[in-house]
PDB file of C-alpha atoms in Angstrom:
ATOM      1  CA  MET A   1      46.819   9.230 -32.155  1.00 76.00           C
ATOM      2  CA  HIS A   2      46.151   7.632 -35.324  1.00 77.00           C
ATOM      3  CA  ARG A   3      49.515   5.780 -35.838  1.00 83.00           C
ATOM      4  CA  ILE A   4      48.803   4.260 -32.095  1.00 82.00           C
ATOM      5  CA  GLN A   5      45.438   3.115 -33.213  1.00 78.00           C
ATOM      6  CA  LYS A   6      46.779   1.697 -36.461  1.00 79.00           C
ATOM      7  CA  ARG A   7      49.765   0.013 -34.836  1.00 83.00           C
ATOM      8  CA  HIS A   8      46.962  -1.714 -32.380  1.00 80.00           C
ATOM      9  CA  LEU A   9      44.392  -2.684 -35.449  1.00 80.00           C
ATOM     10  CA  GLU A  10      47.163  -4.128 -37.617  1.00 82.00           C
ATOM     11  CA  PRO A  11      47.379  -7.675 -35.680  1.00 85.00           C
ATOM     12  CA  VAL A  12      43.481  -7.611 -35.797  1.00 85.00           C
ATOM     13  CA  GLY A  13      43.934  -7.413 -39.871  1.00 85.00           C
ATOM     14  CA  ILE A  14      41.662  -4.612 -40.042  1.00 86.00           C
ATOM     15  CA  THR A  15      41.780  -0.921 -41.047  1.00 86.00           C
ATOM     16  CA  PRO A  16      40.595   2.208 -38.923  1.00 84.00           C
ATOM     17  CA  ALA A  17      37.695   2.335 -41.669  1.00 89.00           C
ATOM     18  CA  GLN A  18      36.785  -1.049 -41.860  1.00 92.00           C
ATOM     19  CA  SER A  19      36.846  -0.795 -37.828  1.00 90.00           C
ATOM     20  CA  ARG A  20      34.390   1.985 -37.946  1.00 92.00           C
ATOM     21  CA  LEU A  21      32.016   0.206 -40.509  1.00 95.00           C
ATOM     22  CA  LEU A  22      32.074  -3.057 -38.229  1.00 95.00           C
ATOM     23  CA  ARG A  23      31.061  -1.022 -35.161  1.00 94.00           C
ATOM     24  CA  THR A  24      28.627   0.797 -37.129  1.00 96.00           C
ATOM     25  CA  VAL A  25      26.717  -2.410 -38.421  1.00 96.00           C
ATOM     26  CA  ALA A  26      26.620  -3.899 -34.910  1.00 95.00           C
ATOM     27  CA  HIS A  27      24.687  -0.490 -33.570  1.00 94.00           C
ATOM     28  CA  PHE A  28      21.984  -0.913 -35.850  1.00 94.00           C
ATOM     29  CA  GLY A  29      18.965  -3.081 -34.328  1.00 86.00           C
ATOM     30  CA  GLU A  30      18.706  -4.973 -37.675  1.00 91.00           C
ATOM     31  CA  PRO A  31      20.886  -5.263 -40.461  1.00 95.00           C
ATOM     32  CA  PRO A  32      21.413  -2.164 -42.294  1.00 96.00           C
ATOM     33  CA  ARG A  33      21.095  -1.454 -45.985  1.00 94.00           C
ATOM     34  CA  MET A  34      24.248  -0.062 -47.426  1.00 92.00           C
ATOM     35  CA  ALA A  35      22.644   3.568 -48.020  1.00 93.00           C
ATOM     36  CA  ASP A  36      22.308   3.541 -43.994  1.00 94.00           C
ATOM     37  CA  LEU A  37      25.852   2.934 -43.435  1.00 95.00           C
ATOM     38  CA  ALA A  38      26.806   5.570 -45.927  1.00 95.00           C
ATOM     39  CA  ALA A  39      24.304   7.977 -44.199  1.00 95.00           C
ATOM     40  CA  ARG A  40      25.614   6.926 -40.431  1.00 95.00           C
ATOM     41  CA  LEU A  41      29.253   7.322 -41.512  1.00 94.00           C
ATOM     42  CA  GLU A  42      28.633  10.629 -43.513  1.00 94.00           C
ATOM     43  CA  VAL A  43      30.506   9.181 -46.564  1.00 93.00           C
ATOM     44  CA  VAL A  44      29.408   8.315 -50.231  1.00 93.00           C
ATOM     45  CA  PRO A  45      27.711   5.002 -51.105  1.00 90.00           C
ATOM     46  CA  ARG A  46      30.777   3.934 -52.953  1.00 92.00           C
ATOM     47  CA  ALA A  47      33.235   4.076 -49.974  1.00 92.00           C
ATOM     48  CA  VAL A  48      30.777   1.898 -48.128  1.00 94.00           C
ATOM     49  CA  THR A  49      30.956  -0.758 -50.881  1.00 94.00           C
ATOM     50  CA  SER A  50      34.610  -0.946 -50.838  1.00 93.00           C
ATOM     51  CA  LEU A  51      34.654  -1.253 -47.224  1.00 95.00           C
ATOM     52  CA  VAL A  52      32.029  -4.105 -47.347  1.00 96.00           C
ATOM     53  CA  ASP A  53      33.961  -5.810 -49.851  1.00 96.00           C
ATOM     54  CA  GLY A  54      36.927  -5.971 -47.668  1.00 95.00           C
ATOM     55  CA  LEU A  55      35.196  -6.997 -44.792  1.00 96.00           C
ATOM     56  CA  GLU A  56      32.935  -9.801 -46.779  1.00 97.00           C
ATOM     57  CA  ASP A  57      36.078 -11.102 -48.165  1.00 96.00           C
ATOM     58  CA  ALA A  58      37.519 -11.557 -44.804  1.00 95.00           C
ATOM     59  CA  GLY A  59      34.435 -13.465 -43.484  1.00 97.00           C
ATOM     60  CA  ARG A  60      33.391 -10.515 -41.177  1.00 97.00           C
ATOM     61  CA  VAL A  61      30.069  -9.341 -42.636  1.00 97.00           C
ATOM     62  CA  ARG A  62      27.785 -10.949 -45.183  1.00 97.00           C
ATOM     63  CA  ARG A  63      25.130  -9.406 -47.734  1.00 97.00           C
ATOM     64  CA  VAL A  64      21.798 -10.798 -47.230  1.00 96.00           C
ATOM     65  CA  PRO A  65      18.154  -9.986 -48.914  1.00 94.00           C
ATOM     66  CA  ASP A  66      16.079  -7.851 -47.330  1.00 91.00           C
ATOM     67  CA  PRO A  67      13.055 -10.071 -45.998  1.00 88.00           C
ATOM     68  CA  ALA A  68      10.522  -7.599 -47.207  1.00 90.00           C
ATOM     69  CA  ASN A  69      12.236  -6.339 -50.353  1.00 90.00           C
ATOM     70  CA  ARG A  70      14.165  -8.801 -52.775  1.00 85.00           C
ATOM     71  CA  ARG A  71      15.847  -5.482 -54.322  1.00 89.00           C
ATOM     72  CA  VAL A  72      17.381  -4.249 -51.027  1.00 91.00           C
ATOM     73  CA  ILE A  73      20.530  -5.859 -49.792  1.00 93.00           C
ATOM     74  CA  ARG A  74      21.306  -5.703 -46.259  1.00 96.00           C
ATOM     75  CA  ILE A  75      24.681  -6.138 -44.243  1.00 97.00           C
ATOM     76  CA  GLU A  76      24.771  -8.228 -41.166  1.00 96.00           C
ATOM     77  CA  LEU A  77      27.668  -9.318 -39.122  1.00 97.00           C
ATOM     78  CA  THR A  78      29.094 -13.043 -39.074  1.00 97.00           C
ATOM     79  CA  ASP A  79      30.352 -14.945 -36.293  1.00 97.00           C
ATOM     80  CA  GLU A  80      33.656 -14.033 -37.398  1.00 97.00           C
ATOM     81  CA  GLY A  81      32.549 -10.243 -37.347  1.00 96.00           C
ATOM     82  CA  ARG A  82      31.675 -10.388 -33.791  1.00 95.00           C
ATOM     83  CA  ALA A  83      34.694 -12.156 -32.741  1.00 95.00           C
ATOM     84  CA  THR A  84      36.594  -9.443 -34.481  1.00 95.00           C
ATOM     85  CA  LEU A  85      34.404  -6.614 -32.712  1.00 94.00           C
ATOM     86  CA  ARG A  86      35.775  -8.001 -29.434  1.00 93.00           C
ATOM     87  CA  GLU A  87      39.371  -7.944 -30.587  1.00 92.00           C
ATOM     88  CA  LEU A  88      38.845  -4.398 -31.572  1.00 89.00           C
ATOM     89  CA  ARG A  89      37.532  -3.369 -28.074  1.00 88.00           C
ATOM     90  CA  SER A  90      40.722  -4.844 -26.556  1.00 87.00           C
ATOM     91  CA  ALA A  91      43.026  -3.293 -29.351  1.00 85.00           C
ATOM     92  CA  ARG A  92      41.210  -0.074 -28.749  1.00 83.00           C
ATOM     93  CA  ARG A  93      41.460  -0.094 -25.119  1.00 86.00           C
ATOM     94  CA  ALA A  94      45.322  -0.626 -25.667  1.00 87.00           C
ATOM     95  CA  ALA A  95      45.688   2.093 -27.838  1.00 84.00           C
ATOM     96  CA  ALA A  96      43.868   4.368 -25.574  1.00 86.00           C
ATOM     97  CA  GLU A  97      46.472   3.341 -22.836  1.00 88.00           C
ATOM     98  CA  ASP A  98      49.329   3.976 -24.936  1.00 87.00           C
ATOM     99  CA  ILE A  99      47.767   7.546 -26.004  1.00 87.00           C
ATOM    100  CA  LEU A 100      47.053   8.397 -22.330  1.00 91.00           C
ATOM    101  CA  ALA A 101      50.138   6.861 -20.758  1.00 91.00           C
ATOM    102  CA  PRO A 102      52.279  10.566 -20.751  1.00 92.00           C
ATOM    103  CA  LEU A 103      49.491  11.801 -18.703  1.00 93.00           C
ATOM    104  CA  THR A 104      49.122  11.609 -15.051  1.00 94.00           C
ATOM    105  CA  VAL A 105      45.833  10.733 -13.341  1.00 92.00           C
ATOM    106  CA  ASP A 106      44.836  14.290 -12.358  1.00 94.00           C
ATOM    107  CA  GLN A 107      45.771  15.173 -16.147  1.00 94.00           C
ATOM    108  CA  ARG A 108      43.383  12.303 -17.588  1.00 90.00           C
ATOM    109  CA  GLU A 109      40.643  13.529 -15.222  1.00 92.00           C
ATOM    110  CA  VAL A 110      41.002  16.998 -16.741  1.00 94.00           C
ATOM    111  CA  LEU A 111      40.976  15.606 -20.250  1.00 91.00           C
ATOM    112  CA  GLY A 112      38.035  13.641 -19.566  1.00 89.00           C
ATOM    113  CA  GLY A 113      36.121  16.563 -18.228  1.00 91.00           C
ATOM    114  CA  LEU A 114      36.899  18.665 -21.195  1.00 92.00           C
ATOM    115  CA  LEU A 115      35.923  16.005 -23.608  1.00 87.00           C
ATOM    116  CA  SER A 116      32.718  15.587 -21.817  1.00 90.00           C
ATOM    117  CA  ALA A 117      32.114  19.206 -22.264  1.00 89.00           C
ATOM    118  CA  LEU A 118      32.877  19.139 -26.109  1.00 90.00           C
ATOM    119  CA  VAL A 119      30.570  16.144 -26.627  1.00 87.00           C
ATOM    120  CA  ASP A 120      27.569  17.314 -24.452  1.00 78.00           C
ATOM    121  CA  PRO A 121      27.840  21.099 -23.977  1.00 67.00           C
ATOM    122  CA  GLY A 122      24.817  21.217 -21.818  1.00 66.00           C
ATOM    123  CA  PRO A 123      21.946  23.656 -22.376  1.00 63.00           C
ATOM    124  CA  GLU A 124      24.223  26.869 -22.756  1.00 60.00           C
ATOM    125  CA  GLY A 125      26.422  25.531 -25.168  1.00 55.00           C
ATOM    126  CA  GLY A 126      26.022  24.064 -28.684  1.00 53.00           C
ATOM    127  CA  CYS A 127      24.617  25.661 -31.905  1.00 51.00           C
TER     128      CYS A 127
END
């Protein structure tokens, strides 16, 4: 699955880790701090710095000062970053189709139900 996803992301010019970071930045209501991204991604801050550096070099994100605290740097999407997110959605959809291609419609429905049960186990399940 990882190889298929990586193959579909290559034309976009982005790694799976950069893709995840870009999507995470987009899900915040306001530009997040690097520490916010590290916490959300459950990685060390240094890993976020490297990912942001690569995305910034590609013009997909930019570092901006926090309006309330000059010492804080926030990460915001650029227009290029938003365009990349649109490309990523198409690439991920195509990757999912490749991954699910061997399954019949019925098998896809069963898989969807199983994955939903894992994500939301309901009142009886979970930890």
